[in-house]
Short mmCIF file of C-alpha atoms (C1' of nucleotides) in Angstrom, two decimals:
data_model
loop_
_atom_site.label_atom_id
_atom_site.label_comp_id
_atom_site.label_asym_id
_atom_site.label_seq_id
_atom_site.Cartn_x
_atom_site.Cartn_y
_atom_site.Cartn_z
CA MET A 1 59.47 -75.44 -2.99
CA LEU A 2 60.66 -73.55 -5.49
CA GLU A 3 62.52 -71.15 -2.84
CA LEU A 4 63.99 -74.88 -1.50
CA ALA A 5 64.83 -76.43 -3.98
CA VAL A 6 67.05 -73.01 -5.39
CA LEU A 7 68.15 -73.01 -2.39
CA GLY A 8 69.63 -75.97 -2.87
CA LEU A 9 71.07 -76.40 -6.12
CA LEU A 10 73.06 -73.22 -5.22
CA HIS A 11 74.32 -74.75 -1.98
CA GLU A 12 76.76 -76.91 -4.32
CA SER A 13 77.55 -73.89 -6.82
CA PRO A 14 76.37 -71.03 -8.87
CA LEU A 15 74.32 -70.96 -11.17
CA HIS A 16 72.16 -68.37 -13.86
CA GLY A 17 68.71 -69.30 -13.94
CA TYR A 18 68.91 -70.85 -17.39
CA GLU A 19 70.91 -73.74 -15.90
CA LEU A 20 68.99 -73.88 -13.02
CA ARG A 21 65.58 -74.78 -14.44
CA GLN A 22 68.12 -77.37 -16.88
CA ARG A 23 69.78 -78.68 -13.11
CA LEU A 24 65.61 -78.75 -11.71
CA LYS A 25 64.40 -81.78 -14.45
CA ALA A 26 67.69 -82.83 -13.68
CA THR A 27 67.42 -82.96 -10.02
CA LEU A 28 63.35 -83.55 -9.62
CA GLY A 29 63.35 -86.03 -12.34
CA SER A 30 59.60 -86.56 -13.49
CA PHE A 31 58.77 -85.26 -10.20
CA ARG A 32 58.00 -81.86 -11.19
CA ALA A 33 58.30 -79.02 -13.47
CA PHE A 34 59.11 -75.51 -12.82
CA SER A 35 58.47 -72.75 -16.12
CA TYR A 36 60.77 -70.03 -16.10
CA GLY A 37 57.89 -67.88 -15.37
CA SER A 38 57.94 -69.00 -11.84
CA LEU A 39 61.51 -68.73 -11.62
CA TYR A 40 62.66 -65.49 -12.89
CA PRO A 41 60.40 -63.62 -10.28
CA THR A 42 60.97 -66.48 -7.31
CA LEU A 43 64.77 -65.46 -8.31
CA ARG A 44 64.06 -61.62 -7.89
CA ARG A 45 61.84 -62.55 -4.61
CA MET A 46 64.38 -64.35 -2.76
CA LYS A 47 67.33 -61.75 -3.58
CA GLU A 48 65.20 -59.53 -2.33
CA SER A 49 64.96 -61.42 0.53
CA GLY A 50 68.83 -62.14 0.64
CA TRP A 51 69.26 -65.39 0.22
CA ILE A 52 70.75 -65.13 -2.30
CA ALA A 53 73.01 -62.24 -4.01
CA GLU A 54 74.30 -61.32 -7.71
CA ASP A 55 77.77 -63.10 -8.25
CA GLU A 56 80.42 -60.96 -10.18
CA GLY A 57 83.34 -62.91 -9.10
CA ASP A 58 83.09 -65.12 -12.62
CA ALA A 59 85.18 -64.63 -15.85
CA GLU A 60 82.11 -63.13 -17.68
CA VAL A 61 83.30 -59.46 -17.56
CA VAL A 62 86.80 -60.30 -20.04
CA ALA A 63 86.37 -57.43 -22.58
CA GLY A 64 85.66 -53.53 -21.26
CA ALA A 65 83.26 -52.84 -24.26
CA PRO A 66 80.36 -54.91 -22.73
CA ALA A 67 80.22 -53.32 -19.28
CA LEU A 68 79.93 -49.74 -21.53
CA THR A 69 77.29 -50.83 -23.78
CA GLY A 70 74.31 -52.13 -21.05
CA LYS A 71 73.51 -55.54 -22.69
CA ARG A 72 72.08 -57.72 -20.30
CA GLY A 73 74.51 -61.12 -20.36
CA LYS A 74 73.51 -63.91 -17.78
CA VAL A 75 72.68 -63.10 -14.02
CA VAL A 76 74.61 -65.81 -11.61
CA TYR A 77 73.55 -66.46 -8.38
CA LYS A 78 75.22 -67.72 -5.19
CA LEU A 79 73.91 -68.59 -2.02
CA THR A 80 74.26 -66.03 0.89
CA ALA A 81 75.10 -66.75 4.64
CA GLU A 82 71.58 -66.09 4.99
CA GLY A 83 70.27 -68.26 2.47
CA LYS A 84 73.12 -70.96 3.71
CA GLU A 85 71.17 -70.57 6.98
CA ARG A 86 67.93 -70.52 5.86
CA PHE A 87 68.17 -73.79 3.82
CA THR A 88 69.06 -75.89 6.60
CA GLU A 89 66.37 -74.04 8.61
CA LEU A 90 64.22 -75.57 5.95
CA LEU A 91 65.48 -79.02 5.94
CA ALA A 92 65.18 -78.80 9.14
CA GLU A 93 61.32 -78.01 9.66
CA ALA A 94 59.74 -81.93 8.93
CA GLY A 95 56.11 -80.46 10.03
CA PRO A 96 53.02 -82.83 8.31
CA ALA A 97 54.02 -80.43 5.11
CA SER A 98 57.28 -81.97 3.84
CA TRP A 99 55.23 -85.88 3.18
CA GLU A 100 52.86 -83.60 0.91
CA ASP A 101 52.74 -85.37 -2.62
CA GLU A 102 54.27 -81.60 -3.81
CA GLN A 103 57.07 -81.47 -1.06
CA PHE A 104 58.72 -84.73 -0.79
CA GLY A 105 60.09 -84.47 -3.47
CA VAL A 106 61.94 -82.11 -3.22
CA HIS A 107 62.81 -82.51 0.63
CA PHE A 108 64.07 -86.12 -0.16
CA ALA A 109 66.52 -84.37 -3.15
CA PHE A 110 68.34 -82.66 -0.85
CA PHE A 111 68.66 -85.97 1.74
CA ALA A 112 72.37 -86.20 1.54
CA LYS A 113 72.48 -82.50 2.98
CA THR A 114 69.81 -83.82 5.71
CA ALA A 115 70.17 -84.77 9.30
CA PRO A 116 69.14 -88.31 9.22
CA GLU A 117 67.01 -88.15 12.24
CA VAL A 118 64.86 -85.75 10.63
CA ARG A 119 65.40 -88.07 6.74
CA VAL A 120 64.13 -90.92 8.87
CA ARG A 121 61.09 -88.84 10.36
CA ILE A 122 60.07 -87.08 6.73
CA LEU A 123 60.29 -90.59 5.78
CA GLU A 124 57.85 -92.33 8.55
CA GLY A 125 55.29 -89.85 7.95
CA ARG A 126 55.20 -89.97 4.45
CA ARG A 127 54.17 -93.89 4.85
CA ALA A 128 52.20 -92.84 7.94
CA ARG A 129 49.96 -89.80 5.45
CA LEU A 130 50.82 -92.77 2.47
CA GLU A 131 49.11 -95.94 4.97
CA GLU A 132 46.04 -93.21 5.85
CA ARG A 133 45.44 -92.70 2.39
CA ARG A 134 45.76 -95.85 1.53
CA GLU A 135 43.11 -97.12 3.69
CA GLY A 136 41.19 -94.45 3.22
CA VAL A 137 40.54 -95.52 -0.26
CA ARG A 138 41.11 -99.18 0.92
CA THR A 139 37.32 -99.31 2.70
CA SER A 140 35.64 -97.43 0.28
CA LEU A 141 36.42 -98.98 -2.56
CA ALA A 142 35.51 -101.93 0.28
CA ARG A 143 32.04 -100.75 0.11
CA THR A 144 31.54 -99.01 -3.29
CA ARG A 145 33.33 -101.66 -5.24
CA GLU A 146 29.81 -103.11 -7.13
CA ARG A 147 28.61 -99.86 -7.71
CA LEU A 148 31.77 -98.55 -9.59
CA ASP A 149 32.19 -98.77 -13.39
CA SER A 150 35.02 -100.81 -14.84
CA TYR A 151 36.97 -97.83 -15.27
CA THR A 152 36.90 -96.76 -11.97
CA LEU A 153 37.51 -100.15 -10.81
CA GLN A 154 40.75 -100.04 -12.44
CA LEU A 155 41.49 -96.04 -11.97
CA GLN A 156 41.31 -96.69 -7.63
CA GLU A 157 43.64 -99.91 -8.31
CA HIS A 158 46.17 -99.05 -10.26
CA GLY A 159 46.31 -96.57 -8.02
CA LEU A 160 46.38 -98.47 -5.19
CA GLU A 161 49.10 -100.46 -6.06
CA SER A 162 51.37 -97.82 -6.73
CA VAL A 163 50.45 -96.30 -3.77
CA ASP A 164 51.46 -99.65 -1.93
CA ARG A 165 55.09 -99.70 -3.52
CA GLU A 166 55.94 -96.08 -3.19
CA VAL A 167 55.51 -97.40 0.71
CA ARG A 168 57.30 -100.64 0.70
CA TRP A 169 59.49 -97.90 -0.67
CA LEU A 170 60.05 -96.05 1.77
CA SER A 171 60.03 -98.96 4.09
CA GLU A 172 63.21 -100.15 2.63
CA LEU A 173 64.56 -96.79 2.81
CA ILE A 174 63.44 -96.27 6.69
CA GLU A 175 65.32 -99.54 7.53
CA THR A 176 68.34 -99.18 5.93
CA GLU A 177 68.80 -95.21 7.43
CA ARG A 178 67.94 -97.16 10.66
CA ASN A 179 70.94 -99.62 10.68
CA SER A 180 73.17 -96.85 9.73
CA ILE A 181 72.03 -94.60 12.29
CA ARG A 182 72.89 -97.03 14.82
CA SER A 183 75.85 -98.41 13.30
CA ASN A 184 77.40 -94.96 12.45
CA PRO A 185 75.58 -91.89 13.46
CA SER A 186 75.48 -88.64 11.41
CA THR A 187 76.65 -90.49 7.52
CA ASN A 188 74.61 -90.79 4.54
CA PRO A 189 73.83 -95.37 4.19
CA LEU A 190 73.26 -94.81 0.00
CA MET B 1 38.43 -79.89 -13.92
CA LEU B 2 36.64 -79.55 -10.85
CA GLU B 3 34.09 -79.20 -13.69
CA LEU B 4 34.34 -81.62 -15.07
CA ALA B 5 34.37 -84.05 -12.55
CA VAL B 6 30.55 -83.10 -10.87
CA LEU B 7 29.45 -82.72 -14.23
CA GLY B 8 31.14 -86.27 -14.81
CA LEU B 9 29.29 -87.30 -11.24
CA LEU B 10 25.95 -85.52 -11.35
CA HIS B 11 25.21 -87.70 -15.51
CA GLU B 12 25.04 -90.33 -12.96
CA SER B 13 22.20 -88.85 -10.16
CA PRO B 14 21.34 -85.55 -8.50
CA LEU B 15 23.99 -84.19 -5.29
CA HIS B 16 24.60 -82.09 -3.17
CA GLY B 17 27.44 -80.18 -2.84
CA TYR B 18 28.42 -81.88 -0.05
CA GLU B 19 28.11 -86.01 -0.53
CA LEU B 20 29.64 -84.62 -4.15
CA ARG B 21 32.94 -83.92 -2.79
CA GLN B 22 32.44 -88.18 -0.63
CA ARG B 23 31.83 -89.10 -4.10
CA LEU B 24 35.29 -87.53 -5.81
CA LYS B 25 37.12 -88.91 -2.95
CA ALA B 26 35.70 -92.24 -3.85
CA THR B 27 35.77 -91.93 -7.61
CA LEU B 28 38.95 -90.62 -8.48
CA GLY B 29 40.86 -92.41 -5.43
CA SER B 30 44.87 -91.47 -4.92
CA PHE B 31 44.83 -89.25 -7.46
CA ARG B 32 43.22 -85.93 -6.55
CA ALA B 33 41.58 -84.54 -3.91
CA PHE B 34 38.75 -81.19 -3.91
CA SER B 35 38.52 -78.72 -0.77
CA TYR B 36 34.94 -76.90 -0.45
CA GLY B 37 36.98 -74.55 -0.64
CA SER B 38 36.99 -74.94 -4.64
CA LEU B 39 34.16 -77.21 -5.13
CA TYR B 40 31.28 -74.49 -3.61
CA PRO B 41 32.38 -71.75 -6.15
CA THR B 42 32.50 -74.43 -8.86
CA LEU B 43 28.88 -75.43 -8.14
CA ARG B 44 27.90 -71.79 -8.12
CA ARG B 45 30.19 -70.79 -11.35
CA MET B 46 28.16 -73.93 -13.09
CA LYS B 47 24.55 -72.65 -12.29
CA GLU B 48 25.46 -69.52 -13.42
CA SER B 49 26.48 -70.33 -16.87
CA GLY B 50 23.20 -72.94 -16.49
CA TRP B 51 24.74 -76.44 -16.43
CA ILE B 52 23.25 -77.30 -13.56
CA ALA B 53 20.24 -76.57 -11.79
CA GLU B 54 18.55 -77.28 -7.88
CA ASP B 55 17.19 -79.65 -7.69
CA GLU B 56 13.58 -79.01 -6.60
CA GLY B 57 12.41 -82.15 -6.44
CA ASP B 58 13.21 -84.15 -3.89
CA ALA B 59 11.67 -85.49 -0.89
CA GLU B 60 13.22 -82.71 2.07
CA VAL B 61 9.89 -80.17 1.34
CA VAL B 62 7.61 -82.15 4.07
CA ALA B 63 6.91 -79.70 6.87
CA GLY B 64 5.26 -76.72 5.51
CA ALA B 65 7.38 -75.43 8.56
CA PRO B 66 10.70 -74.92 7.55
CA ALA B 67 10.28 -73.45 3.92
CA LEU B 68 8.82 -70.12 6.18
CA THR B 69 11.90 -70.08 8.79
CA GLY B 70 13.97 -69.65 5.81
CA LYS B 71 16.81 -72.48 7.26
CA ARG B 72 19.20 -73.31 4.53
CA GLY B 73 18.84 -76.94 3.67
CA LYS B 74 20.62 -79.27 1.33
CA VAL B 75 21.67 -77.68 -2.50
CA VAL B 76 20.74 -80.72 -4.21
CA TYR B 77 21.90 -80.19 -8.04
CA LYS B 78 20.77 -81.48 -11.21
CA LEU B 79 22.30 -81.32 -14.44
CA THR B 80 20.39 -79.28 -17.18
CA ALA B 81 20.49 -80.28 -20.74
CA GLU B 82 22.82 -77.42 -21.53
CA GLY B 83 25.36 -79.28 -18.49
CA LYS B 84 24.77 -82.32 -20.12
CA GLU B 85 25.69 -81.36 -23.92
CA ARG B 86 29.02 -79.94 -22.27
CA PHE B 87 29.77 -82.95 -20.00
CA THR B 88 30.00 -85.00 -23.70
CA GLU B 89 31.66 -82.54 -24.87
CA LEU B 90 34.06 -82.16 -22.49
CA LEU B 91 34.90 -85.79 -22.44
CA ALA B 92 34.81 -85.77 -26.90
CA GLU B 93 37.77 -83.92 -26.33
CA ALA B 94 40.34 -85.42 -26.71
CA GLY B 95 43.26 -82.41 -26.78
CA PRO B 96 47.24 -82.88 -25.30
CA ALA B 97 45.13 -81.82 -21.69
CA SER B 98 43.90 -84.61 -20.76
CA TRP B 99 46.94 -87.07 -21.17
CA GLU B 100 48.60 -84.28 -18.26
CA ASP B 101 48.77 -85.82 -15.04
CA GLU B 102 46.06 -83.87 -13.27
CA GLN B 103 43.45 -84.05 -16.09
CA PHE B 104 44.20 -87.45 -17.31
CA GLY B 105 42.42 -89.36 -14.38
CA VAL B 106 39.37 -87.62 -14.04
CA HIS B 107 39.37 -88.05 -17.48
CA PHE B 108 39.83 -91.89 -17.82
CA ALA B 109 37.13 -92.25 -14.42
CA PHE B 110 34.87 -91.64 -16.72
CA PHE B 111 35.77 -93.14 -19.05
CA ALA B 112 32.47 -95.84 -19.30
CA LYS B 113 30.66 -92.90 -20.74
CA THR B 114 33.55 -91.81 -22.90
CA ALA B 115 33.16 -92.97 -26.84
CA PRO B 116 35.77 -96.19 -27.51
CA GLU B 117 38.30 -94.57 -29.90
CA VAL B 118 38.43 -91.26 -27.85
CA ARG B 119 39.59 -94.08 -24.88
CA VAL B 120 42.20 -94.16 -27.38
CA ARG B 121 43.13 -91.18 -28.21
CA ILE B 122 44.16 -90.30 -25.12
CA LEU B 123 44.80 -93.47 -23.73
CA GLU B 124 47.86 -93.04 -26.63
CA GLY B 125 48.19 -89.28 -26.03
CA ARG B 126 48.87 -90.31 -22.40
CA ARG B 127 51.15 -92.74 -22.91
CA ALA B 128 53.28 -91.21 -25.63
CA ARG B 129 53.73 -88.14 -23.16
CA LEU B 130 55.64 -90.43 -20.68
CA GLU B 131 57.36 -92.58 -22.64
CA GLU B 132 59.06 -88.75 -23.75
CA ARG B 133 58.79 -87.77 -20.09
CA ARG B 134 60.66 -91.21 -19.34
CA GLU B 135 63.17 -91.27 -22.46
CA GLY B 136 63.99 -87.24 -20.60
CA VAL B 137 64.93 -88.23 -17.20
CA ARG B 138 67.11 -91.55 -18.93
CA THR B 139 69.25 -89.45 -20.86
CA SER B 140 69.39 -86.83 -18.43
CA LEU B 141 70.51 -89.58 -15.87
CA ALA B 142 73.07 -91.09 -18.77
CA ARG B 143 74.60 -87.88 -18.91
CA THR B 144 75.03 -86.75 -14.57
CA ARG B 145 74.45 -90.25 -13.05
CA GLU B 146 78.10 -89.80 -11.73
CA ARG B 147 77.38 -86.12 -9.82
CA LEU B 148 74.01 -86.58 -8.65
CA ASP B 149 74.14 -87.50 -4.83
CA SER B 150 72.99 -91.40 -3.86
CA TYR B 151 69.60 -89.27 -3.12
CA THR B 152 69.11 -87.88 -5.65
CA LEU B 153 69.47 -91.31 -7.89
CA GLN B 154 67.08 -93.48 -6.43
CA LEU B 155 64.28 -90.31 -6.72
CA GLN B 156 65.20 -90.45 -10.46
CA GLU B 157 64.81 -94.39 -10.60
CA HIS B 158 61.98 -94.58 -8.17
CA GLY B 159 60.18 -92.09 -10.16
CA LEU B 160 61.52 -93.55 -13.51
CA GLU B 161 60.22 -97.24 -12.60
CA SER B 162 56.83 -95.22 -11.61
CA VAL B 163 56.49 -94.21 -14.92
CA ASP B 164 57.96 -97.69 -16.88
CA ARG B 165 54.33 -99.04 -14.17
CA GLU B 166 52.20 -96.50 -15.68
CA VAL B 167 53.26 -97.16 -19.33
CA ARG B 168 52.98 -100.93 -19.26
CA TRP B 169 49.94 -99.90 -17.94
CA LEU B 170 48.14 -97.87 -20.64
CA SER B 171 49.71 -100.53 -23.24
CA GLU B 172 47.73 -103.36 -21.51
CA LEU B 173 44.42 -101.13 -21.67
CA ILE B 174 44.82 -99.89 -25.09
CA GLU B 175 45.64 -103.86 -26.37
CA THR B 176 41.95 -104.49 -24.70
CA GLU B 177 40.59 -101.29 -26.67
CA ARG B 178 42.28 -101.98 -30.15
CA ASN B 179 41.00 -105.79 -29.59
CA SER B 180 37.10 -104.83 -28.54
CA ILE B 181 37.13 -102.40 -31.29
CA ARG B 182 37.71 -104.56 -33.59
CA SER B 183 35.38 -107.30 -32.92
CA ASN B 184 32.56 -105.22 -31.46
CA PRO B 185 32.54 -101.65 -31.69
CA SER B 186 31.24 -98.57 -29.55
CA THR B 187 30.29 -100.90 -26.15
CA ASN B 188 32.66 -101.43 -23.21
CA PRO B 189 35.08 -104.00 -22.99
CA LEU B 190 36.15 -103.61 -18.93
"C1'" DT C 1 71.01 -65.17 -43.32
"C1'" DT C 2 68.16 -67.44 -40.67
"C1'" DC C 3 67.66 -70.89 -37.84
"C1'" DG C 4 67.83 -73.03 -33.35
"C1'" DT C 5 69.04 -72.50 -28.38
"C1'" DC C 6 70.52 -70.42 -25.21
"C1'" DA C 7 68.90 -66.43 -21.38
"C1'" DT C 8 66.22 -63.25 -19.39
"C1'" DG C 9 61.65 -61.44 -18.02
"C1'" DT C 10 56.74 -59.52 -17.31
"C1'" DA C 11 50.88 -59.64 -17.22
"C1'" DA C 12 47.42 -61.73 -17.07
"C1'" DT C 13 45.35 -64.76 -15.14
"C1'" DG C 14 44.10 -69.90 -13.03
"C1'" DG C 15 43.12 -73.04 -10.39
"C1'" DG C 16 42.92 -74.34 -6.32
"C1'" DT C 17 43.77 -73.92 -0.97
"C1'" DT C 18 43.56 -72.97 4.54
"C1'" DA C 19 41.43 -71.26 7.63
"C1'" DC C 20 36.94 -68.82 9.05
"C1'" DA C 21 32.33 -68.63 9.86
"C1'" DT C 22 27.66 -70.46 10.86
"C1'" DG C 23 24.15 -73.59 11.87
"C1'" DA C 24 21.64 -78.20 11.02
"C1'" DT C 25 21.17 -83.29 12.76
"C1'" DT C 26 22.47 -87.20 14.63
"C1'" DA C 27 24.16 -90.43 17.66
"C1'" DC C 28 25.42 -91.08 22.33
"C1'" DG D 1 23.46 -81.33 26.51
"C1'" DT D 2 28.01 -82.48 24.08
"C1'" DA D 3 30.29 -83.72 21.10
"C1'" DA D 4 31.12 -85.58 16.09
"C1'" DT D 5 29.80 -85.25 11.35
"C1'" DC D 6 26.68 -83.59 8.00
"C1'" DA D 7 26.06 -79.89 5.30
"C1'" DT D 8 27.57 -74.35 2.72
"C1'" DG D 9 29.67 -71.05 2.20
"C1'" DT D 10 33.93 -66.40 2.05
"C1'" DA D 11 37.81 -64.03 2.28
"C1'" DA D 12 42.40 -64.21 2.05
"C1'" DC D 13 46.07 -65.85 -0.06
"C1'" DC D 14 49.32 -68.99 -3.02
"C1'" DC D 15 52.13 -70.71 -6.29
"C1'" DA D 16 52.17 -71.73 -10.30
"C1'" DT D 17 50.89 -71.86 -15.62
"C1'" DT D 18 50.82 -69.55 -20.07
"C1'" DA D 19 51.84 -66.20 -23.66
"C1'" DC D 20 54.05 -63.11 -24.85
"C1'" DA D 21 58.85 -59.48 -25.67
"C1'" DT D 22 62.46 -59.27 -26.31
"C1'" DG D 23 67.04 -60.12 -27.49
"C1'" DA D 24 72.45 -62.27 -27.64
"C1'" DC D 25 75.02 -65.87 -29.86
"C1'" DG D 26 76.06 -69.95 -32.45
"C1'" DA D 27 76.10 -73.58 -36.69
"C1'" DA D 28 74.40 -74.45 -41.07
#
DNA sequence: TTCGTCATGTAATGGGTTACATGATTAC
DNA sequence: GTAATCATGTAACCCATTACATGACGAA
């Protein structure tokens, strides 16, 4: 999850950890936030896996002295070739995991770099998942409505409306994607 | 989290694990789901803590034979006196944790058993939290709008609208609560 | 010179999930 | 008699969080 997000952001430009986290917030908005406590270890693991590498090719090394003093400066990371491959690979696999709450936002955030058919599959999968959930809540609500207190009821109904809203949003997006694929395959409609 | 939910459900009536999970789904709706893998260990811990106990007083023991065969039947749990206290205690503490995404739904689900002032505090805390988040996204969006691709933008805006919707919902609830406290303290407006 | 924020990192912990294993009960 | 679903539980793991520790750098 964090991994995909990091790959996606570094795909655009090299960044250091701190900056990466700001971008993460800016990109995922209200969907997800990550702490440094998970970011840095992830960065280390990804480096060990060979997907990212320290980027030495930036203007940080100006004076000769700092290098000798062994001071700890910014650590700028960039994608490696394997990292790029891994990113494409992760983007392509539109499995059930991609339409769960936590993953969907991250996948969607990188739709501009995702193949049109994959986009549609993920959107449809997500919609189906939500409709399923909605039906579950609806029927359970129908069975137990009178037994629930008004607060619980409020909660259910607000939840139901939220799901409805997202389903409508997804439907619009799917429509747009479909039209775009028909008229002009492999481009972004938005 | 799960603990509070379990206490809340058992506060109404004794239940066994499996049933508890169904109720959990019915009560929390689309907000949260728990697996048996977390429910049963939680039940064990809660029993060890003395908040719940096995309820022997139900109609399960009809024939004499089953007891001898040592068969594993339903394990019905009920709240102990300490459990009731613990529940009240948890409901009363309206700390910052109560207005985070994961906790809020659970707290809200038991609002009918929560003191009116606590209800208002939690609703206001939640609203403030969301407004804060909304402002964060809004300003970051204002700064970076042109640098974002259209999908990321869509995601941000949909997120923003969702937050807006919840804020409005909360405002209505707060209004209702306030009127109710003024006119008829310590009752439920809904 | 001290405060804020930029910047990197670790250790302990938390709170869950998935997959698995097992068996009773009900409906067909 | 067999399939579904009710029912309980464990073990391995995952993915993050909080709290903490450290230090550079710029602005007041």
